[in-house]
Coordinates of C-alpha atoms and ligand atoms in Angstrom, one line a residue:
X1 CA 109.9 122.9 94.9
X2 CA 111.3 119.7 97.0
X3 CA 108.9 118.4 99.9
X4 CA 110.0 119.0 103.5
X5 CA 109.8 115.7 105.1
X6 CA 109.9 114.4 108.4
X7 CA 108.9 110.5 109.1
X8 CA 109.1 108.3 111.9
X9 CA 109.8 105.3 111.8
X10 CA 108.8 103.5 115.1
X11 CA 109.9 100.2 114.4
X12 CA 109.0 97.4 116.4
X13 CA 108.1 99.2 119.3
X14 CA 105.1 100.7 121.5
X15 CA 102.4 98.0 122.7
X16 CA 99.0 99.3 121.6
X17 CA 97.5 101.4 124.3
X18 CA 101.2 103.3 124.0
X19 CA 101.2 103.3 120.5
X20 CA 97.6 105.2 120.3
X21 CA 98.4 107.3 123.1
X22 CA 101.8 108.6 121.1
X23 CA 99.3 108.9 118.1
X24 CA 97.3 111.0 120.3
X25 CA 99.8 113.5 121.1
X26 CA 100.5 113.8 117.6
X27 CA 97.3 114.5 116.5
X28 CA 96.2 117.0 119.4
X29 CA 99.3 119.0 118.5
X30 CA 99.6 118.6 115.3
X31 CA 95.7 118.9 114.1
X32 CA 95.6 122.6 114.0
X33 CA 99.3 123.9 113.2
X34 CA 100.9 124.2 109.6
X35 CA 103.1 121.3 109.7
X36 CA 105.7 119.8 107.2
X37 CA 104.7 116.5 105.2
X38 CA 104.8 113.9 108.0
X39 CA 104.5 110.3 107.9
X40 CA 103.9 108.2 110.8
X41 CA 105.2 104.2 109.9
X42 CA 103.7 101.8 113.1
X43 CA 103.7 98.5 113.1
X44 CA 101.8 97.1 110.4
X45 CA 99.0 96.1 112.9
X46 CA 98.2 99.9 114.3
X47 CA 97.9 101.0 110.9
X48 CA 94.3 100.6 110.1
X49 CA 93.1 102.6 113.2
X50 CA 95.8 105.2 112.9
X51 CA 94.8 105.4 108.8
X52 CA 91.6 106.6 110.4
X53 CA 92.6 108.5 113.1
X54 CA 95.2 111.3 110.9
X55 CA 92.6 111.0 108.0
X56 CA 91.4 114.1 109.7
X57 CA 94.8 115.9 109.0
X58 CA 96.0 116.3 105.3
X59 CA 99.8 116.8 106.0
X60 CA 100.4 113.1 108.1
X61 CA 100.3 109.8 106.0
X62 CA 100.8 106.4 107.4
X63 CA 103.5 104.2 105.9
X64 CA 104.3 100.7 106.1
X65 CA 107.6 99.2 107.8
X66 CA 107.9 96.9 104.7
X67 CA 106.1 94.9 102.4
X68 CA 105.7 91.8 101.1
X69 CA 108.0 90.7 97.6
X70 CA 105.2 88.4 96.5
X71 CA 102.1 89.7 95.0
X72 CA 99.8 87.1 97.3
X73 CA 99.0 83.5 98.1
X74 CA 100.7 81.2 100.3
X75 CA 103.3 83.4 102.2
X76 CA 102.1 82.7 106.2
X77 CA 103.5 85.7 108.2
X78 CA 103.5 88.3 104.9
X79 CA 101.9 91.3 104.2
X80 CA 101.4 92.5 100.4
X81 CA 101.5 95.6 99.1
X82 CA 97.9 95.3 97.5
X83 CA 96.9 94.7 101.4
X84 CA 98.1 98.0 102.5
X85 CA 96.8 100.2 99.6
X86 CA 93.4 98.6 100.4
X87 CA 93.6 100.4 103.8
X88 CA 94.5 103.5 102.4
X89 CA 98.1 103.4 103.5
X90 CA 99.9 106.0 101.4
X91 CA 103.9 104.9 101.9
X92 CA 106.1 101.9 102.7
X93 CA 109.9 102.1 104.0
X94 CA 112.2 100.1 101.5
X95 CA 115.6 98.8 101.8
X96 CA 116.1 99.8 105.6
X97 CA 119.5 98.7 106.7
X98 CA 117.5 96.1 109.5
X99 CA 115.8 94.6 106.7
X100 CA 118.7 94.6 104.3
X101 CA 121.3 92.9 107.4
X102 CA 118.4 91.0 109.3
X103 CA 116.2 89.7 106.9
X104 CA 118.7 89.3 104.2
X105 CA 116.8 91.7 101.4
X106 CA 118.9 92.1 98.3
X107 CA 119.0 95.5 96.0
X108 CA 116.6 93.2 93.5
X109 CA 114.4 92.2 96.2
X110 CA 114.1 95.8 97.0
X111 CA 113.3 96.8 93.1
X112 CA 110.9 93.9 93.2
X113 CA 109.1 95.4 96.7
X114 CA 109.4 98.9 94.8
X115 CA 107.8 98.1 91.4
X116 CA 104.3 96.1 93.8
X117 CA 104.0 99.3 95.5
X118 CA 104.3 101.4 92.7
X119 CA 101.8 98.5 91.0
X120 CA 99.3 99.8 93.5
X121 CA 99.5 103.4 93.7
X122 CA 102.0 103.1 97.2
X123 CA 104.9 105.9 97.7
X124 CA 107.9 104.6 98.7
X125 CA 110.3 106.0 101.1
X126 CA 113.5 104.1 100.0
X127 CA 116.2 103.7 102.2
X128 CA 120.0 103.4 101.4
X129 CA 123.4 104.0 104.1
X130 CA 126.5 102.1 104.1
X131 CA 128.2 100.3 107.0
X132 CA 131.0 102.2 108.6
X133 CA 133.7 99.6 107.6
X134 CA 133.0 100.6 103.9
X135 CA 133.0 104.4 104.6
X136 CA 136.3 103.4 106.1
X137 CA 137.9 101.9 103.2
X138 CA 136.4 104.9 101.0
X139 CA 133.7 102.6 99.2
X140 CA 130.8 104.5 100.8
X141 CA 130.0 106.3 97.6
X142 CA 130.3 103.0 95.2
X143 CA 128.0 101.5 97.7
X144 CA 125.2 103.9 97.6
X145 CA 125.2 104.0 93.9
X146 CA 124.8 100.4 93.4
X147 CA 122.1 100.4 95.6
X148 CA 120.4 102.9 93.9
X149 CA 121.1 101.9 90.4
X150 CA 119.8 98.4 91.3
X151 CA 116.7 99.4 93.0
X152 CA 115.6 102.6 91.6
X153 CA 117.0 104.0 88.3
X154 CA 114.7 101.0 86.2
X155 CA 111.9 103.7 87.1
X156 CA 110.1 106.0 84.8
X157 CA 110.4 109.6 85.2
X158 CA 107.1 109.4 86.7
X159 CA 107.5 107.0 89.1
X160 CA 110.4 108.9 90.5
X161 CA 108.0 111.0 91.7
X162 CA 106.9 108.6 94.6
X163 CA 109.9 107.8 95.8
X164 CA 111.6 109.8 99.0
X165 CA 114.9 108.6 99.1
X166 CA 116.4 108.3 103.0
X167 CA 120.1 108.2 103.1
X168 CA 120.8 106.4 106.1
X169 CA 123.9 105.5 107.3
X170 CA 124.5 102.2 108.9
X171 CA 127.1 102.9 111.8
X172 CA 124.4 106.0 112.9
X173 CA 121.1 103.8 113.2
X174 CA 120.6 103.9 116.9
X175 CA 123.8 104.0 117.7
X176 CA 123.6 108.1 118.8
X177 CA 126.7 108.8 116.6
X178 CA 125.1 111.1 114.1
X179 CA 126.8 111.9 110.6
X180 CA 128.3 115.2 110.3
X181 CA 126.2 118.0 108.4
X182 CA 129.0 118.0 106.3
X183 CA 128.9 113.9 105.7
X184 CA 125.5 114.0 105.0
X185 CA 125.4 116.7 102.5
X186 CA 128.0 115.5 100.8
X187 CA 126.4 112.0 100.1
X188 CA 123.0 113.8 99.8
X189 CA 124.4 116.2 96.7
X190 CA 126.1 112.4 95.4
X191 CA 122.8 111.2 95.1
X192 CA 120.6 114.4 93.8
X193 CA 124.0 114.1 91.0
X194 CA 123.3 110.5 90.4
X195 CA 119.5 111.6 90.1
X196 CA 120.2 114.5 87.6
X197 CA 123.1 112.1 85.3
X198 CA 119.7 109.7 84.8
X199 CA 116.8 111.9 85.0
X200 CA 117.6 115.7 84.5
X201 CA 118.4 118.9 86.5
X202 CA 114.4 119.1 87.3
X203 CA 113.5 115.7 87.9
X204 CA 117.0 115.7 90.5
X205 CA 115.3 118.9 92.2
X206 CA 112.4 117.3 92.5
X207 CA 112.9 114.4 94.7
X208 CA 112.8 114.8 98.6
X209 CA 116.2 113.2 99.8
X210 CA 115.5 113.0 104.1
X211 CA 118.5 112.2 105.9
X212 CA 118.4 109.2 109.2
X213 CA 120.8 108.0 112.0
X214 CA 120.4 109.3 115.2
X215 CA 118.6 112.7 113.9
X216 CA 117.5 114.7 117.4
X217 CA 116.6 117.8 118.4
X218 CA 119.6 118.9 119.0
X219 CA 121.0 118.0 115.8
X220 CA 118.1 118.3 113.1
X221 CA 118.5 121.9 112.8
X222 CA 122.0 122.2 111.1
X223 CA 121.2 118.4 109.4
X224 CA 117.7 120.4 108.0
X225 CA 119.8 123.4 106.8
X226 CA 122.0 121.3 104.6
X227 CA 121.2 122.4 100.7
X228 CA 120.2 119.1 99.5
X229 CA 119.0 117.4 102.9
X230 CA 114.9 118.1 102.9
X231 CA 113.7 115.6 106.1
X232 CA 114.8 113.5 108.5
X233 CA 113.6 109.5 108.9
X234 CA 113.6 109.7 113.1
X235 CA 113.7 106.1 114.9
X236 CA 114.5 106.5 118.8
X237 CA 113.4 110.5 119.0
X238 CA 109.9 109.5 117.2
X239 CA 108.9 107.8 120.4
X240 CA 109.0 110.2 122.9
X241 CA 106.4 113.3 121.5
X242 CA 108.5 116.5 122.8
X243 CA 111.3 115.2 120.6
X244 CA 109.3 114.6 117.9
X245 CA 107.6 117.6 117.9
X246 CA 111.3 119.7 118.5
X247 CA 112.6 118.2 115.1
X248 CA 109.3 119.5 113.4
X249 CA 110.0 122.4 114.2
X250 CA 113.3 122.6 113.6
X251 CA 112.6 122.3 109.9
X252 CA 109.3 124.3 110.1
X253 CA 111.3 127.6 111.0
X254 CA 114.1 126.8 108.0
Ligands
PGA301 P1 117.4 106.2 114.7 O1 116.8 105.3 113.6 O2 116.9 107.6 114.5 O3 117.0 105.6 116.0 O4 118.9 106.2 114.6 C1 116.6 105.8 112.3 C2 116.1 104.7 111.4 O5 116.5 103.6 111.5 O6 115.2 105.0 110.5

C-alpha cells in the first residue's frame, strides 16, 4: 500500500515567533486526529525545536529544505546531512526547482545530496517538474526522465524505499496556475512506468509519488483522487493553518 502524503514546504518564510505559532496550530489540531503522513520542512534553523515539539505525534516528521553535497569541513554557510540526522530530522527536499534554477544544482549534485542522506539513514523527498517552455515544445517527459535516471535510478531496491518523489512542475510553483488533474496524472503514471521498467510492478506500487504547484483547497481534492497522485508538497497554502488543514483533509476522506 502507497503512503498518503502531504508536506509543506514553507520555504524561506515565517520569522520565529510565526513560525512556532503556525507549528502550534498544527500540533493542537493535529495531536489527537488520524492524520495522513505529514512532514513539516522549516527553515533549517526552527528545526531542532519543532523536532521536539511533533515528537509527541507519530504521523508528522520534520524535513530539511536541502542539504549540504559535501560530507563536512570547510563549507561556511553549509549544512550536512550527518548534521540533520543528528537532530533526528527524518527527510530532506532534493532537487526543488529554486534550488536547481537559483542555486545552480545539477542532476549529479542532486544524486550526490541523495546518496549523504541515504549514507545517514535521511528520507528524501525528491523533487522533479519541468519549465513550461519545455512542456511547450513537448520535451516535458524527456525532461523528467533524465532527471530521474540521473539522480535516482543508481539506487538499490531498498533505498527506493526512502525516497517520495514530488513531481513539481516549474511554470505552477507559486505562480497559482495549477496543472490539470489530467497533466498531473499523466506525468505521475510516466514516472510510476519509469519506476516499474527499473525496479518492478511492486517496487513501482510502492513509492509515494505527491504532486506540487499551487496545490489548494480547492484543488487538492480532484489532484488527491488522481490513481497514481498519493500527496501534495504545499508551498503558499502551508502558511496559512485553515488551508493547511483543508488539504488534509481533502485526502483524509479519499
Ligand atoms: P506552491 O509551492 O504550493 O507555493 O506552488 C510548492 C513548492 O514549491 O513546493
Amino acid at each position: 500500500m502507497r503512503r498518503k502524503i502531504i508536506a509543506a514546504n514553507w520555504k524561506m518564510n515565517l520569522n520565529y515567533n510565526d513560525a512556532i505559532y503556525l507549528s502550534r496550530q498544527i500540533f493542537n489540531n493535529l495531536n489527537s486526529i488520524d492524520t495522513p503522513n505529514i512532514i513539516i520542512s522549516p527553515p533549517y534553523i526552527y528545526l531542532s525545536e519543532l523536532v521536539e515539539l511533533f515528537s509527541k505525534i507519530d504521523n508528522i516528521k520534520l524535513a530539511a529544505q536541502n542539504c549540504s553535497k559535501s560530507k563536512k569541513g570547510a563549507f561556511t554557510g553549509e549544512i550536512s546531512s550527518q548534521m540533520l540526522a543528528s537532530i533526528n530530522v527524518d527527510y530532506v527536499i532534493l532537487g526543488h526547482s529554486e534550488r536547481r534554477l537559483g542555486f545552480n544544482e545539477t542532476n549529479i549534485d542532486i544524486k550526490n545530496k541523495i546518496d549523504l542522506c541515504l549514507e545517514n539513514k535521511l528520507k528524501v523527498i525528491f523533487c522533479c517538474g519541468e519549465s513550461l517552455e519545455l512542456r511547450e515544445k513537448g520535451l516535458h517527459f524527456k525532461l523528467i526522465e533524465t532527471q530521474i535516471k540521473e539522480s535516482l535510478l543508481h539506487l538499490s531496491k531498498n533505498n527506493l524505499q526512502n525516497i517520495i518523489i514530488a513531481y513539481e512542475p516549474i511554470w505552477a510553483i507559486g505562480t497559482g496556475m495549477t496543472a490539470t488533474k489530467d497533466q498531473a496524472q499523466e506525468m505521475h503514471k510516466f514516472i510510476r512506468d519509469i519506476i516499474k521498467s527499473e525496479y518492478g510492478q511492486d517496487t513501482s506500487e510502492q513509492v509515494s509519488i505527491i504532486y506540487g504547484g499551487s496545490c489548494k483547497p480547492s484543488n487538492s481534492r480532484e489532484l488527491f483522487l488522481q490513481k497514481d497522485i498519493d500527496g501534495g508538497l504545499i508551498g503558499g497554502a502551508s502558511l496559512n493553518a485553515d488551508d493547511f488543514f483543508d488539504i488534509i483533509k481533502s485526502i483524509k476522506c479519499i
